Amino acid sequence: MELPLLVALRDDGSVDPDLDPKFDAETLRLLFRKMVFLRALDEKALHLQRSGRIGFYIGAAGQEAAESGSGFALQPGDWLFPSYRDQGVALLHGYPLSALVAQLFGNSADATKGRQMPNHWCDRSARVVSVSSPVATQLPQSVGAAYAAKLRGEKNAFIAYFGDGGSSTGEFHVAMNFAGVFSTPNVFFCSNNQYAISVPVSKQTASGSIAAKAAAYGIQGVRVDGNDVLAVYRVTRDALERARAGCGSTLVEAITYRMGAHSTSDDPARYRSGEEVEAWRRKDPIARFAGHLRRLGLLDEAAEEAAAVEAREEIRRAVAACESAPPVPPESLVEDVYAEMPWHLSEQREWIRKTAGS
Amino acid sequence: MELPLLVALRDDGSVDPDLDPKFDAETLRLLFRKMVFLRALDEKALHLQRSGRIGFYIGAAGQEAAESGSGFALQPGDWLFPSYRDQGVALLHGYPLSALVAQLFGNSADATKGRQMPNHWCDRSARVVSVSSPVATQLPQSVGAAYAAKLRGEKNAFIAYFGDGGSSTGEFHVAMNFAGVFSTPNVFFCSNNQYAISVPVSKQTASGSIAAKAAAYGIQGVRVDGNDVLAVYRVTRDALERARAGCGSTLVEAITYRMGAHSTSDDPARYRSGEEVEAWRRKDPIARFAGHLRRLGLLDEAAEEAAAVEAREEIRRAVAACESAPPVPPESLVEDVYAEMPWHLSEQREWIRKTAGS
Amino acid sequence: MATMTLVQAIHDALALEMERDPRVVLLGEDIGRNGGVFRATEGLWERFGPERVIDTPLAEAGIVGMAIGMSLNGLRPVAEIQFADFIFPAFEQIVSELAKFRYRSAGQFIAPVVIRTPSGGGIKGGHYHSQSPEAYFIHTAGLKVAMPSTPADAKGLLAAAMRDPDPVIFFEPKALYRTAKGEVPEGDFTVPLGKARTVRAGEDVSLITYGATVHVAEEAAALAQEEGIGVDLLDLRTLWPLDIEAVVRSVERTGRAVVLHEAPRTCGFGAELVALIQEKAFLHLKAPVARVTGFDTPFPYALEKLYIPDARRVLDAIRAAVSF
Amino acid sequence: MATMTLVQAIHDALALEMERDPRVVLLGEDIGRNGGVFRATEGLWERFGPERVIDTPLAEAGIVGMAIGMSLNGLRPVAEIQFADFIFPAFEQIVSELAKFRYRSAGQFIAPVVIRTPSGGGIKGGHYHSQSPEAYFIHTAGLKVAMPSTPADAKGLLAAAMRDPDPVIFFEPKALYRTAKGEVPEGDFTVPLGKARTVRAGEDVSLITYGATVHVAEEAAALAQEEGIGVDLLDLRTLWPLDIEAVVRSVERTGRAVVLHEAPRTCGFGAELVALIQEKAFLHLKAPVARVTGFDTPFPYALEKLYIPDARRVLDAIRAAVSF
Ligand SMILES: Cc1ncc(C[n+]2csc(CCOP(=O)(O)OP(=O)(O)O)c2C)c(N)n1
Ligand SMILES: Cc1ncc(C[n+]2csc(CCOP(=O)(O)OP(=O)(O)O)c2C)c(N)n1
Ligand SMILES: [Mg+2]
Ligand SMILES: [Mg+2]
């Protein structure tokens, strides 16, 4: 049961006219800068982690085409149910960099009060739903949110992200099945980056393809070259449009590669070879898109370098703006468990006041 | 994604030579008697329930071909992971009628000490695993048991039964996926009887077929006419053989119909029409097989009646033998929670001794 | 006032809230055309349509996960889990997600889902149609847990739960669905979450319980009265957040307490009640707080009657407390 | 004797038992080639092969369901759940199946599965890499629950769990994996399930705990000693079935008790300990049994240090108990 792999940016430098989103020069350059920005963000965050300034980080180097291509296709009213690796999509969907960086520090500048680990952010006003660690729990939730919109006759799409590992969970199955049965406006975007921590996708499923699983649910399935930002944009845009048009859900599988570690706690050298990594590095989605833009005469070395410098500077400013914010106040520990604080948490707040001396 | 529906007993009275198991006359007659026996068992049990002699019952009328055809294909060393409706398979696999009937009464004649509701039996020596109510939990278990056999180089097959409703659970997904990845000797037998209590299969999945879901896991999928005992036997036998031969797992979908209520607590008139039921009654698997045997000259009215009388008599004797056994002793309440009784259960046994005066 | 059974009162609350608030939707297995296996949603599918009374595929994780998503996007979903015994496939969604959305997003995302589910024994349902799993949810910060014992409370508490800004696990004692009958206020009516009800006042011993065992407790209290023992009987109604004041006030007066539930003893809610009582009223206690509970076994089929606490066991505990 | 960290002791037990008993298999996420995210299974995949050290797809329900099936068919599986926070997708298999097989089949089918899982905070893991969910499992009849605090106990208890005829949920305090170092007997070695360990003897107050907080308790006990308060410190090691004798014996002597754990307070295991102590030693109690616990909130990221009980909070409770 093989689905074709959709590719826009062909090896010979041409673009498949059926998949070409036909962006103008400005948009192509903008998209490129977004990808460069993500790479720079990862580098900075990894540096912050290594130097002990933040506790943890999950990078997405190598997956910039999947992140930016799909994120670029979202429209403002759409809802995003991200996984912990999708900061790239969130930023494109209106989650401010300042908020994202503050979340990494988890101090009083963080809109979520330092409640969760880095990479577990959210933004109600941007419709970016709260990231949680348990893999794939967001998938059935995205179906419910989509159902609500459909019930009210709203025309937004609901995109949820997950990984190849996530496709093995029970939550994946129930979400796809509910989306099929209720014909909701969902897009399920699987970043198949070949690994779930150390487990290769060949040990995750014997089906050979995650997109092909869509048929088991009566929804659309699409396999796309996840390192091809134009193709990813195109298939995601189409899937979102089908959703908004009331034509049901799509499962998109973007074939890509996590070039770095699973997280700052991981050592990928334990489970994959240097050659394998090298082979994928040669397919680096940023370099690939840069080559395309260069061929079109839309990019030169100076512009490429400028994009990186600009990105680094913006990130540096964001970090500087929040790094030294004071820590979250101790009492905030017991807030937001319920809408109103019940007696037992008021008691616990009293202990905090006494012992923390606040 | 349509799989063909396999049929052996054709409408024109002929048998598809590719699916014909080529049973001799004795075997055909035996198989028929097994089906008749199941119908008689259901009738008796429903009567016992209506007259208040047992508390509850789950019948399988209409599904006798699926039950008997598949159960007939099992070999002694195979393991059975049944659902609550598969008494027919269990009996064919060596679970004694006397034990089954005693379980309905849940008194001291019951080998499982009256611990569970009717239809929740087991038999270690027959490799019939303990039935539990939660739908589909047995599926991943059957993969683990199969893995154990494979690890030891044993050549048995592991068959697990479930319903169309069960295909929606997370457990279904993880079981199929693990079976695919570990290439275990499993057969997953889905009795698609068109309903999960009141919910029609069209609201259970938008895929149109449960067998087709096999492709999502890289395992074999087969769709068979579940009211055709020969075809069911044939596809199940083949699937079991593939399993025993180390060729991996199969998902069998048997298309059938529950002619009666979901259980004695259910009123099917609330959710399906008389015409629908009538249409399926005309496809009664026992009548269909009887017609075949009559055409072959292997059955006449007298033999048919004799089979029913004999079945009823055997069941009557089994009921009589255990119905008046004494109740289970109160102290047995706290046995078998652990291998050895810990202090807290010994204490609780003391309360029982005091209050129950035993 | 109308006389209703407990299940009719549940139905009444659902119907009224659906009428009042178009954001309310119901979802679960067999709740639509079939009206629910206990008929709690009978007629609502016909009345409010299949978009608002939703028959789902057989997947509790999907039911709760979908309900969470609905609530994030402005609906007020009421999920039915057909039996509390089948809530465990949804445990991940409840414990990791439902309970934590408000906290982890610092109030940006809230998930005011009500999960209705029949619990407890008394219908010869054996292992998987009888359990009382409330302690799992009380232990999970972020959830509210309620269980009515009368038709009026069933209606009022459920309506309150459906208007509450927090997720509520709402246990319905299935043994009472048709056996508990009583006067129920007509029309709009709520019973506030977090307030216990004094079923009868007494001076000698506090008897604290909830759900189906309230009726067992009433029986035991009447028997105790015959022996001259005055029982102060408290029906908690909301298990968590607990009406701690009512509990402490009662025990301070009586100096003795028995806590009663059907769920297994070890790490059951009774343990928490004992711990709180001895923390807050230690110097008033003239006897250890006694627990009368289910056994630490899976719920049995044949020995169901032995498993569920009866008035005699409660009376024994009352006597022991008074004569300690 | 060899000096080992706690994670090395776990590794040692696994390796020795795999060597000793060919029925032992390990399964979980990233436990094979990667050696486990905490390296508890390092080298075992190379040594015993991928058939016995099994990397599974990402599905805890599958891991536990598969382990149950393996155990039904004669293997002795040890399932790793990567973090205790991710055990909930397997809750259905654990609560409805693993815990009930022996009972519901009246001993015909048994499921001696060990589930190893790192629990507790201390690594800045936030909500989902820090929880202590032991109470859920203690409340579930049919399960045994253990949690070591030293390398020697980690090895001995795990080996005992792997030979036990009942399912055991084995919590490994991840904060101790590398910080707890100690002497560990070499070769075959077990610590019996169900026996507590007296960490230090004292006459004034009993301090009862398990897992990572044993070390907090030791610190607090030392501080108390400086103030002349003798602490009788008990490390439960097996949480359930509890070593009730050791608990009661200690409290009968001291007349005062503090129970300590990291898990949330409400309906935590501490509540059960309080309930049991006051049931069995009421007349010996000179003060209410105090609980020092985590807060009734999801586990926080930034305020982790505040959340986890520290020696100062324990000392406060000890002082309060003694001066009550
Ligand atoms: C339910 C659950 N089990 C285990 C984990 C631990 N864990 C975190 S990420 C991960 C791998 C996820 O892989 P994949 O879904 O492919 O996403 P990727 O990290 O590659 O983006 C695992 C096992 C978890 N977070 N949730
Ligand atoms: C996990 C779970 N949820 C709900 C139920 C309640 N229930 C019992 S049988 C049933 C329908 C099962 O339908 P299907 O799988 O098609 O099997 P059938 O009864 O038709 O043989 C339901 C919802 C259950 N037993 N387990
Ligand atoms: Mg991945
Ligand atoms: Mg069915």
mmCIF file of C-alpha atoms in Angstrom, chain B residues 55 106 114-118 132-135 165-166 168-169 196-199 203-204 266-267 270-271 328-330 332-334 337 344-345 348 351-352 354-356, chain C residues 29-30 33-35 37 39 42 45 55-59 82 85-86 124-129 265-266 294-303 306-307 312-313 316:
data_model
loop_
_atom_site.group_PDB
_atom_site.id
_atom_site.type_symbol
_atom_site.label_atom_id
_atom_site.label_comp_id
_atom_site.label_asym_id
_atom_site.label_seq_id
_atom_site.Cartn_x
_atom_site.Cartn_y
_atom_site.Cartn_z
ATOM 1 C CA GLY B 55 -28.376 -13.352 36.419
ATOM 2 C CA GLY B 106 -21.398 -18.838 39.727
ATOM 3 C CA GLY B 114 -18.329 -17.210 41.098
ATOM 4 C CA ARG B 115 -15.939 -14.358 40.702
ATOM 5 C CA GLN B 116 -17.299 -12.962 37.454
ATOM 6 C CA MET B 117 -20.569 -12.410 35.626
ATOM 7 C CA PRO B 118 -21.874 -15.085 33.265
ATOM 8 C CA SER B 132 -12.918 -9.765 30.765
ATOM 9 C CA SER B 133 -15.580 -7.174 30.049
ATOM 10 C CA PRO B 134 -13.420 -4.245 28.973
ATOM 11 C CA VAL B 135 -13.519 -4.438 25.219
ATOM 12 C CA GLY B 165 -16.900 -1.955 18.280
ATOM 13 C CA GLY B 166 -13.626 -3.286 19.575
ATOM 14 C CA SER B 168 -12.261 1.487 17.645
ATOM 15 C CA THR B 169 -10.285 1.004 20.828
ATOM 16 C CA ALA B 196 -21.750 -2.380 19.194
ATOM 17 C CA ILE B 197 -24.798 -2.503 21.403
ATOM 18 C CA SER B 198 -26.858 0.151 19.582
ATOM 19 C CA VAL B 199 -24.142 1.769 17.475
ATOM 20 C CA LYS B 203 -20.751 5.003 12.972
ATOM 21 C CA GLN B 204 -17.849 2.980 14.296
ATOM 22 C CA ASP B 266 -30.566 -4.867 25.995
ATOM 23 C CA ASP B 267 -33.647 -4.107 23.903
ATOM 24 C CA ARG B 270 -34.891 0.574 20.262
ATOM 25 C CA TYR B 271 -32.225 0.901 17.609
ATOM 26 C CA VAL B 328 -19.423 -20.170 47.045
ATOM 27 C CA PRO B 329 -18.138 -19.855 50.605
ATOM 28 C CA PRO B 330 -17.976 -16.277 51.928
ATOM 29 C CA SER B 332 -13.446 -17.134 49.161
ATOM 30 C CA LEU B 333 -14.088 -13.421 48.673
ATOM 31 C CA VAL B 334 -10.557 -12.609 49.765
ATOM 32 C CA VAL B 337 -5.979 -11.636 45.203
ATOM 33 C CA HIS B 344 -4.770 -6.956 55.408
ATOM 34 C CA LEU B 345 -6.755 -9.604 53.588
ATOM 35 C CA GLN B 348 -10.679 -8.893 56.190
ATOM 36 C CA TRP B 351 -14.365 -9.880 59.626
ATOM 37 C CA ILE B 352 -16.049 -12.224 57.192
ATOM 38 C CA LYS B 354 -17.245 -13.026 62.335
ATOM 39 C CA THR B 355 -20.048 -11.407 60.420
ATOM 40 C CA ALA B 356 -20.873 -14.241 58.059
ATOM 41 C CA GLU C 29 -21.513 5.228 23.696
ATOM 42 C CA ASP C 30 -25.165 4.380 23.050
ATOM 43 C CA ARG C 33 -30.808 6.607 19.571
ATOM 44 C CA ASN C 34 -30.625 4.100 22.408
ATOM 45 C CA GLY C 35 -30.980 6.786 25.086
ATOM 46 C CA VAL C 37 -27.922 1.875 28.568
ATOM 47 C CA ARG C 39 -31.808 5.575 29.739
ATOM 48 C CA GLU C 42 -33.665 9.002 26.621
ATOM 49 C CA TRP C 45 -31.236 12.616 20.641
ATOM 50 C CA ASP C 55 -23.098 8.503 19.672
ATOM 51 C CA THR C 56 -19.365 7.903 19.558
ATOM 52 C CA PRO C 57 -17.245 4.980 18.468
ATOM 53 C CA LEU C 58 -16.226 2.627 21.260
ATOM 54 C CA ALA C 59 -13.225 4.467 22.660
ATOM 55 C CA GLN C 82 -21.032 3.833 30.151
ATOM 56 C CA ASP C 85 -15.286 0.498 35.215
ATOM 57 C CA PHE C 86 -14.587 1.562 31.624
ATOM 58 C CA LYS C 124 -24.899 -8.137 40.071
ATOM 59 C CA GLY C 125 -22.425 -6.726 37.601
ATOM 60 C CA GLY C 126 -19.284 -8.379 38.883
ATOM 61 C CA HIS C 127 -15.765 -7.043 38.366
ATOM 62 C CA TYR C 128 -16.493 -4.636 35.562
ATOM 63 C CA HIS C 129 -19.923 -3.199 36.171
ATOM 64 C CA ARG C 265 -10.491 0.268 51.725
ATOM 65 C CA THR C 266 -6.793 0.717 51.058
ATOM 66 C CA GLY C 294 -15.550 -2.503 50.424
ATOM 67 C CA PHE C 295 -12.911 -5.208 50.568
ATOM 68 C CA ASP C 296 -9.451 -5.030 49.067
ATOM 69 C CA THR C 297 -10.375 -7.374 46.249
ATOM 70 C CA PRO C 298 -11.737 -6.957 42.770
ATOM 71 C CA PHE C 299 -15.497 -6.542 42.929
ATOM 72 C CA PRO C 300 -17.033 -10.028 43.123
ATOM 73 C CA TYR C 301 -20.031 -11.429 41.327
ATOM 74 C CA ALA C 302 -21.494 -14.119 43.549
ATOM 75 C CA LEU C 303 -20.477 -12.469 46.818
ATOM 76 C CA LEU C 306 -21.031 -9.576 51.253
ATOM 77 C CA TYR C 307 -18.781 -7.053 49.557
ATOM 78 C CA ARG C 312 -25.193 -4.328 60.125
ATOM 79 C CA ARG C 313 -21.535 -3.659 59.408
ATOM 80 C CA ASP C 316 -21.173 -2.648 64.399
#
